[in-house]
Coordinates of C-alpha atoms and ligand atoms in Angstrom, one line a residue:
M1 CA 115.7 80.2 103.9
D2 CA 114.2 83.3 102.4
D3 CA 111.0 82.7 100.6
R4 CA 110.1 86.3 99.9
T5 CA 109.2 87.0 96.4
M6 CA 109.5 90.3 94.6
D7 CA 105.9 91.3 95.2
C8 CA 105.7 90.1 98.8
S9 CA 106.0 93.4 100.5
S10 CA 104.7 93.5 104.0
S11 CA 101.5 95.1 103.0
S12 CA 100.8 92.6 100.3
Y13 CA 100.7 89.8 102.8
V14 CA 97.5 90.9 104.2
D15 CA 95.9 91.2 100.8
S16 CA 92.7 89.1 100.9
D17 CA 93.0 87.9 97.4
H18 CA 96.1 85.8 98.1
E19 CA 95.9 82.4 96.5
H20 CA 96.6 80.8 99.9
P21 CA 95.4 83.5 102.3
R22 CA 94.9 81.4 105.5
S23 CA 97.2 80.0 108.1
I24 CA 95.7 77.0 110.0
V25 CA 97.2 75.1 112.9
H26 CA 95.9 71.7 113.9
I27 CA 96.9 70.5 117.4
D28 CA 96.4 67.0 118.6
I29 CA 97.4 65.9 122.1
D30 CA 99.7 62.9 122.3
C31 CA 98.2 59.7 123.8
F32 CA 95.6 61.9 125.4
Y33 CA 93.9 59.7 127.9
A34 CA 97.2 58.1 128.9
Q35 CA 98.7 61.6 129.4
V36 CA 95.8 62.6 131.6
E37 CA 96.4 59.5 133.7
M38 CA 100.2 60.1 133.9
L39 CA 99.6 63.7 135.0
R40 CA 97.4 62.5 137.8
S41 CA 99.8 59.7 138.8
P42 CA 103.3 60.6 137.8
E43 CA 104.7 57.2 138.7
L44 CA 102.8 55.9 135.6
R45 CA 105.2 57.8 133.4
A46 CA 107.9 55.3 133.8
V47 CA 105.9 52.2 132.9
P48 CA 104.1 51.0 129.8
L49 CA 100.5 52.2 130.4
G50 CA 97.3 51.3 128.7
V51 CA 93.9 52.9 129.2
Q52 CA 91.2 50.3 129.3
Q53 CA 87.5 50.6 128.3
K54 CA 85.7 47.3 128.5
N55 CA 87.9 44.7 126.9
F56 CA 89.9 47.2 124.9
V57 CA 93.0 49.2 125.4
I58 CA 91.7 52.4 123.7
T59 CA 95.1 54.2 124.0
S60 CA 98.4 53.7 125.5
N61 CA 101.5 55.8 126.3
Y62 CA 104.4 55.8 124.0
E63 CA 106.3 53.4 126.3
A64 CA 103.6 50.8 125.7
R65 CA 103.5 51.6 122.0
R66 CA 107.2 50.8 121.7
C67 CA 106.3 47.3 123.0
G68 CA 103.7 46.9 120.3
V69 CA 100.5 48.0 122.1
H70 CA 98.4 50.0 119.8
K71 CA 95.1 51.9 120.0
C72 CA 91.9 49.8 120.3
M73 CA 93.8 46.6 120.9
L74 CA 92.1 43.8 122.9
V75 CA 93.4 43.8 126.5
H76 CA 94.2 40.1 126.0
D77 CA 96.4 40.8 123.0
A78 CA 98.0 43.9 124.5
L79 CA 99.1 41.8 127.6
K80 CA 100.5 39.2 125.2
V81 CA 102.8 41.7 123.5
C82 CA 103.5 43.7 126.7
P83 CA 103.1 41.5 129.8
N84 CA 104.1 44.3 132.2
L85 CA 101.5 46.6 130.7
K86 CA 99.9 48.7 133.5
L87 CA 96.2 49.1 132.9
V88 CA 94.0 51.9 134.2
N89 CA 90.3 52.1 133.7
G90 CA 89.3 54.9 131.4
E91 CA 85.5 54.5 131.4
D92 CA 84.8 57.6 133.4
L93 CA 85.5 60.4 131.0
Q94 CA 85.3 63.2 133.5
N95 CA 89.0 63.9 133.9
Y96 CA 89.5 63.7 130.1
R97 CA 86.7 66.2 129.5
T98 CA 88.1 68.6 132.1
A99 CA 91.6 68.4 130.5
S100 CA 90.1 68.8 127.1
N101 CA 88.2 72.0 128.1
K102 CA 91.3 73.4 129.8
I103 CA 93.3 73.0 126.6
F104 CA 90.5 74.6 124.5
E105 CA 90.3 77.5 126.9
L106 CA 94.0 78.0 126.9
L107 CA 94.0 78.1 123.1
L108 CA 91.2 80.7 123.2
S109 CA 93.7 83.1 124.9
W110 CA 95.2 83.7 121.5
K111 CA 92.0 85.4 120.6
C112 CA 91.5 83.7 117.2
P113 CA 89.0 81.2 116.1
V114 CA 89.4 77.8 117.7
E115 CA 87.4 74.8 116.6
K116 CA 87.3 71.8 118.9
L117 CA 87.3 68.5 117.2
G118 CA 86.5 65.6 119.6
M119 CA 88.4 65.6 122.9
D120 CA 92.0 66.2 121.9
E121 CA 92.1 68.0 118.7
N122 CA 91.7 71.7 117.9
F123 CA 91.9 73.8 114.7
I124 CA 93.2 77.3 115.2
D125 CA 93.0 79.9 112.4
V126 CA 96.1 82.0 113.1
T127 CA 95.8 84.1 110.0
K128 CA 95.3 87.4 111.9
I129 CA 98.1 86.7 114.3
V130 CA 100.4 86.1 111.4
Q131 CA 99.4 89.3 109.8
E132 CA 100.2 91.1 112.9
K133 CA 103.6 89.4 113.2
L134 CA 104.4 90.4 109.6
K135 CA 104.5 94.0 110.6
S136 CA 107.3 93.5 113.0
V137 CA 109.5 90.6 112.0
D138 CA 112.4 90.2 109.7
V139 CA 111.0 87.8 107.1
N140 CA 114.5 87.0 105.8
N141 CA 115.5 85.0 108.7
L142 CA 112.6 82.9 109.7
I143 CA 113.2 79.7 111.5
V144 CA 110.5 77.0 111.2
P145 CA 110.2 75.0 114.4
G146 CA 109.8 71.2 113.9
H147 CA 109.7 69.7 110.5
V148 CA 108.8 70.9 107.0
Y149 CA 107.1 68.5 104.7
E150 CA 109.5 68.4 101.8
E151 CA 111.6 71.5 101.4
A152 CA 109.9 74.4 99.7
S153 CA 110.6 74.1 96.0
A154 CA 109.6 77.5 94.7
N155 CA 108.4 80.6 96.4
C156 CA 104.7 81.0 96.0
A157 CA 103.9 84.4 94.6
C158 CA 101.2 85.0 97.3
G159 CA 103.7 85.0 100.1
C160 CA 102.2 82.0 101.9
H161 CA 105.6 80.5 102.7
T162 CA 106.5 83.3 105.0
R163 CA 103.0 83.3 106.5
L164 CA 103.1 79.6 107.1
K165 CA 106.6 79.8 108.7
L166 CA 105.2 82.4 111.1
A167 CA 102.2 80.3 111.7
S168 CA 104.5 77.4 112.6
Q169 CA 106.2 79.7 115.2
V170 CA 102.8 80.5 116.6
A171 CA 102.0 76.8 116.8
G172 CA 105.3 76.2 118.6
E173 CA 104.3 78.9 121.1
M174 CA 100.9 77.3 121.6
R175 CA 102.3 73.9 122.2
Q176 CA 104.9 75.3 124.6
K177 CA 102.2 77.0 126.6
I178 CA 100.0 73.9 126.7
F179 CA 103.0 72.0 128.0
N180 CA 104.1 74.7 130.5
E181 CA 100.7 75.4 131.9
L182 CA 98.9 72.0 131.6
G183 CA 101.7 69.5 131.2
F184 CA 100.6 68.0 127.9
T185 CA 102.9 67.2 125.0
T186 CA 101.2 67.7 121.6
C187 CA 101.6 67.4 117.9
A188 CA 100.8 70.1 115.4
G189 CA 100.2 70.4 111.7
I190 CA 100.5 73.8 110.0
A191 CA 99.2 74.4 106.5
H192 CA 97.0 76.8 104.5
N193 CA 93.9 74.8 105.1
K194 CA 92.2 72.5 107.6
L195 CA 92.4 69.4 105.6
L196 CA 96.2 69.5 105.2
A197 CA 96.9 70.8 108.7
K198 CA 95.0 67.8 110.1
L199 CA 96.6 65.3 107.8
I200 CA 100.2 66.3 108.4
C201 CA 99.8 66.7 112.1
P202 CA 100.6 63.1 113.0
L203 CA 103.6 62.9 110.6
H204 CA 106.1 63.4 113.5
K205 CA 104.7 61.9 116.7
P206 CA 104.9 62.5 119.6
N207 CA 105.7 66.0 120.7
D208 CA 106.6 67.6 117.4
Q209 CA 105.1 69.6 114.5
T210 CA 105.1 69.6 110.7
T211 CA 104.6 72.5 108.3
M212 CA 103.5 72.0 104.7
F213 CA 103.7 74.6 101.9
P214 CA 100.8 74.5 99.3
E215 CA 102.8 73.2 96.4
H216 CA 103.2 69.8 98.1
A217 CA 99.5 69.3 98.7
E218 CA 98.6 67.4 95.6
G219 CA 101.6 65.1 95.8
F220 CA 101.0 64.5 99.5
M221 CA 97.3 63.6 98.9
S222 CA 98.1 61.3 96.0
A223 CA 100.2 59.1 98.4
L224 CA 97.3 58.5 100.7
P225 CA 96.3 54.9 100.5
S226 CA 92.5 55.1 100.8
V227 CA 89.8 57.7 100.1
R228 CA 88.8 57.1 103.7
S229 CA 92.1 58.9 104.7
I230 CA 90.3 62.1 103.8
P231 CA 88.6 63.1 107.1
S232 CA 85.4 64.4 105.6
I233 CA 84.8 61.2 103.5
G234 CA 82.6 58.9 105.6
S235 CA 81.9 55.2 105.1
K236 CA 78.9 55.7 102.8
T237 CA 80.7 58.0 100.4
A238 CA 83.7 55.8 100.5
E239 CA 81.6 52.8 99.7
A240 CA 80.0 54.6 96.8
L241 CA 83.5 55.6 95.5
V242 CA 84.9 52.1 95.9
S243 CA 81.9 50.7 94.0
Q244 CA 83.2 52.8 91.1
K245 CA 86.7 51.5 91.6
I246 CA 87.9 54.7 93.1
I247 CA 89.9 53.3 96.0
T248 CA 92.9 55.5 96.6
V249 CA 93.1 59.3 96.7
S250 CA 95.1 59.1 93.6
D251 CA 92.2 57.4 91.9
L252 CA 90.0 60.2 93.0
Q253 CA 92.4 62.8 91.6
E254 CA 92.4 61.1 88.2
V255 CA 88.7 60.3 87.7
P256 CA 87.1 63.0 85.4
L257 CA 84.7 65.3 87.2
D258 CA 82.0 64.3 84.7
I259 CA 82.2 60.7 85.8
L260 CA 82.0 61.7 89.5
K261 CA 78.9 63.8 88.7
K262 CA 77.1 60.7 87.4
H263 CA 77.3 59.2 90.9
F264 CA 77.2 62.2 93.2
N265 CA 75.4 65.4 93.0
S266 CA 77.3 68.2 91.3
D267 CA 78.4 70.0 94.5
M268 CA 79.5 66.8 96.1
A269 CA 81.5 65.7 93.0
V270 CA 83.3 69.1 93.0
R271 CA 84.0 68.9 96.7
L272 CA 85.4 65.3 96.4
K273 CA 87.6 66.3 93.6
S274 CA 88.8 69.4 95.4
L275 CA 89.6 67.4 98.6
S276 CA 91.6 64.9 96.6
L277 CA 93.8 67.7 95.4
G278 CA 94.3 69.0 98.9
N279 CA 92.0 72.0 98.6
D280 CA 89.7 72.9 101.4
N281 CA 88.0 76.2 102.0
T282 CA 86.0 75.4 105.1
P283 CA 86.5 77.9 107.8
V284 CA 87.6 77.3 111.4
K285 CA 84.3 77.5 113.1
Q286 CA 84.6 78.9 116.7
S287 CA 83.4 76.1 119.0
G288 CA 80.9 76.9 121.7
K289 CA 79.2 74.9 124.3
P290 CA 77.8 71.5 123.0
Q291 CA 74.2 71.4 122.0
S292 CA 73.7 68.4 124.2
I293 CA 75.5 66.7 127.0
G294 CA 75.0 62.9 127.2
L295 CA 76.5 59.6 128.3
E296 CA 75.8 56.1 127.2
D297 CA 76.6 52.7 128.8
S298 CA 76.7 49.6 126.7
F299 CA 76.6 46.0 128.0
K300 CA 75.9 42.5 127.0
T301 CA 72.3 42.4 127.9
V302 CA 69.9 43.7 130.6
S303 CA 66.4 42.4 130.8
V304 CA 65.1 43.4 134.3
R305 CA 63.6 46.8 135.0
S306 CA 65.4 47.2 138.3
E307 CA 68.7 46.7 136.6
V308 CA 67.8 49.3 134.1
E309 CA 67.1 51.7 136.8
E310 CA 70.4 51.0 138.4
K311 CA 72.2 51.7 135.1
F312 CA 70.3 54.9 134.7
S313 CA 71.0 56.0 138.2
A314 CA 74.7 55.5 137.8
L315 CA 74.6 57.3 134.4
L316 CA 72.7 60.1 135.9
Q317 CA 75.3 60.6 138.6
R318 CA 78.0 61.0 136.1
L319 CA 75.9 63.1 133.8
L320 CA 75.2 65.6 136.6
V321 CA 78.9 66.1 137.1
L322 CA 79.2 67.1 133.5
V323 CA 76.2 69.4 133.6
R324 CA 77.6 71.1 136.7
E325 CA 80.9 71.7 134.9
D326 CA 79.0 73.1 131.9
G327 CA 77.1 75.5 134.0
R328 CA 73.9 75.8 131.9
I329 CA 70.6 74.7 133.3
P330 CA 69.1 71.8 131.4
V331 CA 65.5 72.0 130.3
S332 CA 65.2 68.8 128.2
L333 CA 66.1 65.2 128.9
R334 CA 66.5 62.4 126.4
V335 CA 66.6 58.7 127.2
T336 CA 68.0 56.3 124.6
L337 CA 67.8 52.5 124.6
R338 CA 69.4 50.0 122.3
K339 CA 67.0 47.0 122.0
K340 CA 68.1 43.6 120.9
D341 CA 65.7 42.2 118.5
A342 CA 65.9 38.4 119.2
K343 CA 64.0 37.6 116.0
R344 CA 66.1 39.6 113.7
L345 CA 69.3 39.1 115.7
S346 CA 69.9 42.8 115.4
S347 CA 69.9 45.9 117.6
H348 CA 68.3 49.2 117.1
R349 CA 68.2 52.4 119.1
E350 CA 65.1 54.2 120.3
S351 CA 64.9 57.5 122.1
R352 CA 62.3 59.5 123.9
Q353 CA 62.7 62.9 125.4
C354 CA 60.7 65.4 127.5
Q355 CA 61.1 68.8 128.9
I356 CA 62.1 69.1 132.5
S357 CA 61.6 71.9 134.9
P358 CA 64.7 74.0 135.4
S359 CA 63.7 74.3 139.0
I360 CA 65.1 70.7 139.6
F361 CA 68.4 72.4 139.5
T362 CA 69.7 74.8 142.1
I363 CA 72.3 77.4 142.1
S364 CA 74.5 77.3 145.2
N365 CA 77.6 79.5 145.4
S366 CA 77.3 80.2 141.7
T367 CA 77.5 76.5 141.0
L368 CA 74.7 74.4 139.5
A369 CA 73.6 71.6 141.8
V370 CA 70.8 69.0 142.2
T371 CA 69.5 68.0 145.6
Q372 CA 68.8 64.3 146.4
A373 CA 65.1 65.1 145.9
G374 CA 65.9 66.6 142.5
Q375 CA 67.9 63.6 141.5
Q376 CA 65.1 61.3 142.5
K377 CA 62.7 63.4 140.4
L378 CA 65.1 63.1 137.4
L379 CA 65.2 59.3 137.9
T380 CA 61.5 59.1 138.0
I381 CA 61.2 61.1 134.8
I382 CA 63.8 58.8 133.2
M383 CA 62.0 55.6 134.2
R384 CA 58.7 57.1 132.9
L385 CA 60.4 57.6 129.6
F386 CA 61.7 54.1 129.8
N387 CA 58.2 52.8 130.4
K388 CA 57.1 54.6 127.3
L389 CA 59.8 52.9 125.3
I390 CA 59.4 49.4 126.6
D391 CA 56.4 47.3 126.8
L392 CA 57.0 45.7 130.2
S393 CA 54.3 43.0 129.7
K394 CA 56.8 41.4 127.3
P395 CA 60.4 40.3 127.8
F396 CA 63.0 42.9 126.7
H397 CA 66.7 42.8 126.1
L398 CA 68.7 46.0 126.2
T399 CA 72.4 46.4 125.2
L400 CA 72.7 50.1 125.8
V401 CA 71.2 52.9 127.8
G402 CA 71.9 56.5 127.2
L403 CA 71.0 59.8 128.9
A404 CA 71.4 63.3 127.5
F405 CA 70.4 66.8 128.5
T406 CA 69.5 68.2 125.1
K407 CA 68.4 71.8 125.7
F408 CA 69.6 74.4 128.1
Q409 CA 68.7 77.6 129.6
E410 CA 71.6 80.0 129.7
R411 CA 72.2 81.3 133.2
M412 CA 71.7 85.0 133.3
T413 CA 74.9 86.6 134.5
G414 CA 76.6 89.9 134.3
R415 CA 76.0 93.2 136.0
G416 CA 72.5 93.7 134.7
S417 CA 71.2 90.4 135.7
I418 CA 68.7 89.9 138.5
V419 CA 70.7 86.8 139.3
N420 CA 73.3 89.0 140.9
Y421 CA 70.7 90.3 143.2
L422 CA 69.4 86.9 144.0
M423 CA 72.8 85.3 144.5
N424 CA 74.0 87.8 147.0
D425 CA 73.8 87.2 150.6
I426 CA 70.5 88.8 151.3
S427 CA 67.9 87.7 153.7
V428 CA 64.8 88.3 151.6
Q429 CA 62.5 86.0 149.8
S430 CA 63.0 85.8 146.1
V431 CA 60.2 87.4 144.1
L432 CA 60.8 84.5 141.9
N433 CA 59.5 81.8 144.1
L434 CA 56.0 82.9 144.3
Q435 CA 54.5 81.3 141.2
S436 CA 55.7 77.8 141.8
D437 CA 54.7 77.8 145.4
C438 CA 51.3 79.1 144.6
D439 CA 51.0 76.4 142.0
T440 CA 52.0 73.7 144.4
S441 CA 49.4 74.6 147.0
A442 CA 46.8 77.2 147.0
T443 CA 46.5 77.1 150.7
S444 CA 49.9 76.3 152.2
M445 CA 52.6 78.9 152.0
D446 CA 55.2 76.8 153.6
Y447 CA 58.2 78.1 151.9
S448 CA 60.5 75.7 153.5
A449 CA 58.6 73.0 151.7
A450 CA 59.6 74.7 148.5
S451 CA 63.0 73.2 148.6
P452 CA 64.7 73.0 145.2
G453 CA 62.8 70.8 143.0
S454 CA 59.7 70.4 145.1
S455 CA 57.7 72.7 143.0
T456 CA 58.4 70.7 139.9
T457 CA 55.4 68.9 138.6
T458 CA 56.7 66.7 135.9
D459 CA 53.5 65.2 134.6
L460 CA 54.6 62.9 131.8
S461 CA 51.2 61.3 131.6
D462 CA 49.8 64.1 129.7
G463 CA 51.7 64.5 126.5
E464 CA 54.8 63.4 128.3
V465 CA 56.0 66.9 128.9
E466 CA 55.8 69.7 131.4
P467 CA 54.7 73.0 130.2
S468 CA 57.4 74.1 127.8
P469 CA 59.9 76.3 129.5
K470 CA 60.0 78.2 126.3
K471 CA 56.3 78.9 126.4
P472 CA 55.7 79.5 130.1
K473 CA 52.3 80.2 131.4
K474 CA 51.4 83.9 131.6
V475 CA 51.9 85.0 135.1
N476 CA 49.1 86.7 136.7
W477 CA 50.5 89.0 139.4
I478 CA 47.1 89.6 140.9
A479 CA 46.4 85.9 141.3
K480 CA 49.8 85.5 142.9
R481 CA 49.0 88.2 145.3
R482 CA 45.9 86.3 146.4
C483 CA 48.1 83.4 147.1
L484 CA 50.2 85.6 149.3
S485 CA 47.7 86.9 151.6
K486 CA 48.5 88.6 154.9
G487 CA 49.9 86.3 157.5
E488 CA 51.0 83.9 154.8
V489 CA 54.2 85.7 153.9
A490 CA 57.4 83.8 153.6
S491 CA 59.6 83.8 156.5
P492 CA 63.1 84.8 155.5
S493 CA 64.5 82.5 158.1
K494 CA 63.1 79.5 156.1
L495 CA 64.8 80.5 152.9
K496 CA 68.1 79.7 151.6
V497 CA 68.6 82.6 149.4
G498 CA 71.9 81.2 148.0
E499 CA 69.9 78.3 146.6
L500 CA 67.3 80.3 144.8
R501 CA 66.1 78.7 141.7
L502 CA 65.6 80.4 138.4
N503 CA 63.3 78.6 136.1
S504 CA 61.9 79.9 132.9
R505 CA 58.6 80.9 134.5
E506 CA 60.4 82.7 137.1
L507 CA 62.6 84.5 134.6
E508 CA 59.5 85.5 132.7
K509 CA 58.3 87.1 135.9
V510 CA 61.5 89.1 135.9
S511 CA 61.0 90.3 132.4
E512 CA 57.4 91.0 133.2
L513 CA 58.5 93.1 136.1
R514 CA 60.8 95.0 133.7
L515 CA 58.1 95.2 131.1
N516 CA 55.7 96.6 133.6
S517 CA 58.2 99.1 134.7
R518 CA 58.7 100.2 131.1
D519 CA 55.1 100.3 130.1
R520 CA 53.9 102.1 133.1
S521 CA 56.8 104.5 133.6
L522 CA 57.7 102.9 136.9
T523 CA 61.1 104.5 137.2
P524 CA 61.3 108.0 138.6
R525 CA 63.5 108.8 135.6
A526 CA 60.5 108.4 133.3
S527 CA 58.9 111.2 135.3
P528 CA 61.5 113.8 136.0
A529 CA 59.3 115.6 138.4
K530 CA 59.4 112.5 140.6
D531 CA 63.2 112.1 140.6
N532 CA 63.5 113.4 144.1
M533 CA 61.7 111.1 146.4
S534 CA 62.6 112.8 149.6
D535 CA 59.2 114.4 150.0
N536 CA 56.9 111.6 151.0
S537 CA 53.8 113.8 150.9
D538 CA 54.4 114.7 147.3
T539 CA 55.7 111.6 145.9
M540 CA 53.9 108.9 147.8
K541 CA 50.3 108.3 148.1
D542 CA 48.2 105.6 149.6
V543 CA 46.9 102.8 147.4
A544 CA 43.3 102.0 148.0
E545 CA 43.4 98.6 146.4
G546 CA 44.7 95.9 148.7
G547 CA 45.9 98.5 151.2
I548 CA 49.4 97.0 151.1
C549 CA 51.2 99.6 149.1
D550 CA 50.8 102.5 151.4
N551 CA 53.3 105.3 150.9
C552 CA 54.5 104.0 147.6
P553 CA 55.9 106.6 145.2
S554 CA 53.1 107.5 142.8
D555 CA 55.1 106.3 139.8
V556 CA 55.5 102.8 141.2
D557 CA 53.5 100.0 139.6
K558 CA 51.2 99.0 142.3
E559 CA 50.5 95.6 141.0
V560 CA 54.1 94.7 140.8
F561 CA 54.7 96.1 144.3
N562 CA 51.8 94.3 145.8
A563 CA 52.9 91.0 144.4
L564 CA 56.2 91.3 146.1
P565 CA 56.8 89.4 149.4
Y566 CA 56.1 91.3 152.5
E567 CA 59.7 91.6 153.5
M568 CA 60.7 93.0 150.2
Q569 CA 57.9 95.5 150.3
Q570 CA 59.1 96.6 153.7
E571 CA 62.6 96.9 152.4
L572 CA 61.5 99.1 149.5
K573 CA 59.3 101.2 151.7
T574 CA 62.1 101.8 154.1
M575 CA 64.3 102.9 151.3
W576 CA 61.7 105.2 149.9
K577 CA 61.1 106.8 153.3
N578 CA 64.7 107.0 154.2
P579 CA 67.1 106.2 151.4
S580 CA 70.2 106.9 153.4
S581 CA 69.3 104.2 155.9
S582 CA 69.8 101.5 153.3
G583 CA 72.7 103.2 151.6
V584 CA 70.6 103.8 148.5
A585 CA 70.9 107.3 147.1
R586 CA 67.7 109.2 146.5
S587 CA 67.9 109.0 142.9
S588 CA 66.5 107.0 140.1
P589 CA 67.5 103.4 140.2
R590 CA 69.0 104.1 136.8
T591 CA 71.4 106.6 138.3
M592 CA 72.7 104.4 141.1
N593 CA 76.4 104.3 141.1
K594 CA 78.9 101.6 141.9
A595 CA 79.1 102.5 145.5
N596 CA 75.5 101.6 146.0
P597 CA 74.7 98.1 147.3
N598 CA 72.9 95.5 145.2
T599 CA 69.3 96.2 145.7
I600 CA 66.0 95.1 144.0
L601 CA 65.5 98.7 143.0
K602 CA 68.2 98.3 140.3
Y603 CA 66.0 95.7 138.6
F604 CA 63.0 98.0 138.2
V605 CA 64.8 99.7 135.4
P606 CA 63.3 99.2 132.0
H607 CA 65.4 97.6 129.2
K608 CA 67.0 100.0 126.9
Ligands
TTP1 P1 93.6 59.9 119.5 O1 94.1 61.3 119.3 O2 93.3 59.1 118.2 O3 94.7 59.1 120.2 P2 95.7 59.5 121.3 O4 95.6 60.9 121.6 O5 95.5 58.6 122.5 O6 97.1 59.1 120.7 P3 98.0 59.9 119.6 O7 99.2 60.2 120.3 O8 98.1 59.0 118.5 O9 97.2 61.1 119.2 O10 92.4 59.8 120.4 C1 92.3 60.7 121.5 C2 91.7 60.0 122.7 O11 90.4 59.4 122.4 C3 92.5 58.8 123.1 O12 93.5 59.1 124.1 C4 91.5 57.8 123.7 C5 90.2 58.2 123.0 N1 89.8 57.2 122.1 C6 88.7 56.5 122.3 O13 88.0 56.7 123.3 N2 88.3 55.5 121.4 C7 89.0 55.3 120.3 O14 88.7 54.4 119.5 C8 90.3 56.0 120.1 C9 91.1 55.8 118.9 C10 90.6 57.0 121.0
MG2 MG1 95.8 62.4 120.2

């Protein structure tokens, strides 16, 4: 059907003042957890399958649904209606999260905003893709895949029908790609806003899609049985509406705005009214990484400390898998408890959090990891927080424990990051390990003892927190150098360079290194006359102080140089004396080209 109107020339489609300018796709995975299980074990496809959490079947495949098993049914009841129901345990969410992330990432490949909603839903704003398609397609013969909610009655002057038909084709392509590459069948809703796209998505389940044109919005909304059917109306708003005898969406459509404004603030009243009519201007917000990563475990009751510790230990194991997948380094940990109040016969949650040292985590082969010692440290921190939350001199009853990493330090990656230098297979001590080791012991320089996590001093007794990673102590390079006196240098053989830790204090050292280089014109480039370092007599002079930096180029910051480990100093000196021996060109670090190996010199370049 041709829905082109007289004024819908190709160019007018992209006009931003269309009445219905956007094209939104909402995709929901069919029986998500069940599909994940069926993809892992294909033999489950042929049988009615339920995914169990505690006593509930939280979802089931469509085979089981045909037998009468529905979401959130008690296992007992599900087995009654479907005695041959095969149950799999779905309490470990790891595989579901992984699948969810893969789907999200695949949708990102369309290069338009994707907003993740829960585990198995995504909004995609395909407006731009549609605009592009409009330039090249024959809009007279557009086929709409799947279903159309009511046939289009009249062409909308803004040209949205054509755009939504194209959006429907894009949705079809997305669903096909999800199926081809990941094996999941999905449903989609296509409309000019998020509200309608989400609401029409499940109209034809499973494995199908539905497109709605704007003129049907109001009628569609009026048929919704309850105000709670509108996704952004929560239980409290619904209660307030019901108390005013506004029960169905149709009631909400009919109630005068002035009346609504008596019970809600003006903005809220307008928003409610607008939603009831199927209007929604909220944008598709590009999803990023979650602000926190957490897990909870609920149970009937736990009243013994050792049992609590076991619960936390199990939770921690699972949480660390999630953090490794995420890739960011946590710097804050929160413990949550749900306490049963025997007197009031009610439960309430309490949380406590503290900062943790990023050095608990290690980076090995570009992957975040935690050693056994690190895990033990985390558990100690957790139990200290627990002790703060619970008065152990009295009986306690818990019905839930939760753990979450709530703040993260982004790992520095990319060509300019010193991480690249540190992660490479080099046999030198990291400049970054000095501070923590000096802190740990003023006398011992046993770098092997500085295994990941060992330098962490999580003192919860004093204000419960470690020094904030965001406000690290100022690093005194001179003081550090005292720690690293002659004969106490790190032995490269004792170091696992691939497991170097980057904590915030360490990272500050890096920036300080860079700052110094900028402030003090460290780089030869800052002093053109020194660009050529071939002539040692000209460009290098002895340093009286400390006597370590002999033959440094004169424009090198001595303090920085002296604070480096002995091996690194030697490496630098060798390069300065004979750049060709290490493959480093005799040029400014700034001018090093791709052919040059990864060398610490690169990181002596000031920020632009
Ligand atoms: P849904 O999308 O609601 O359900 P679904 O994907 O299983 O089935 P449908 O085909 O109807 O879309 O939820 C997504 C997943 O979330 C679901 O597979 C299991 C999980 N889930 C819970 O953990 N608790 C719940 O109460 C519900 C409803 C789902
Ligand atoms: Mg689903």
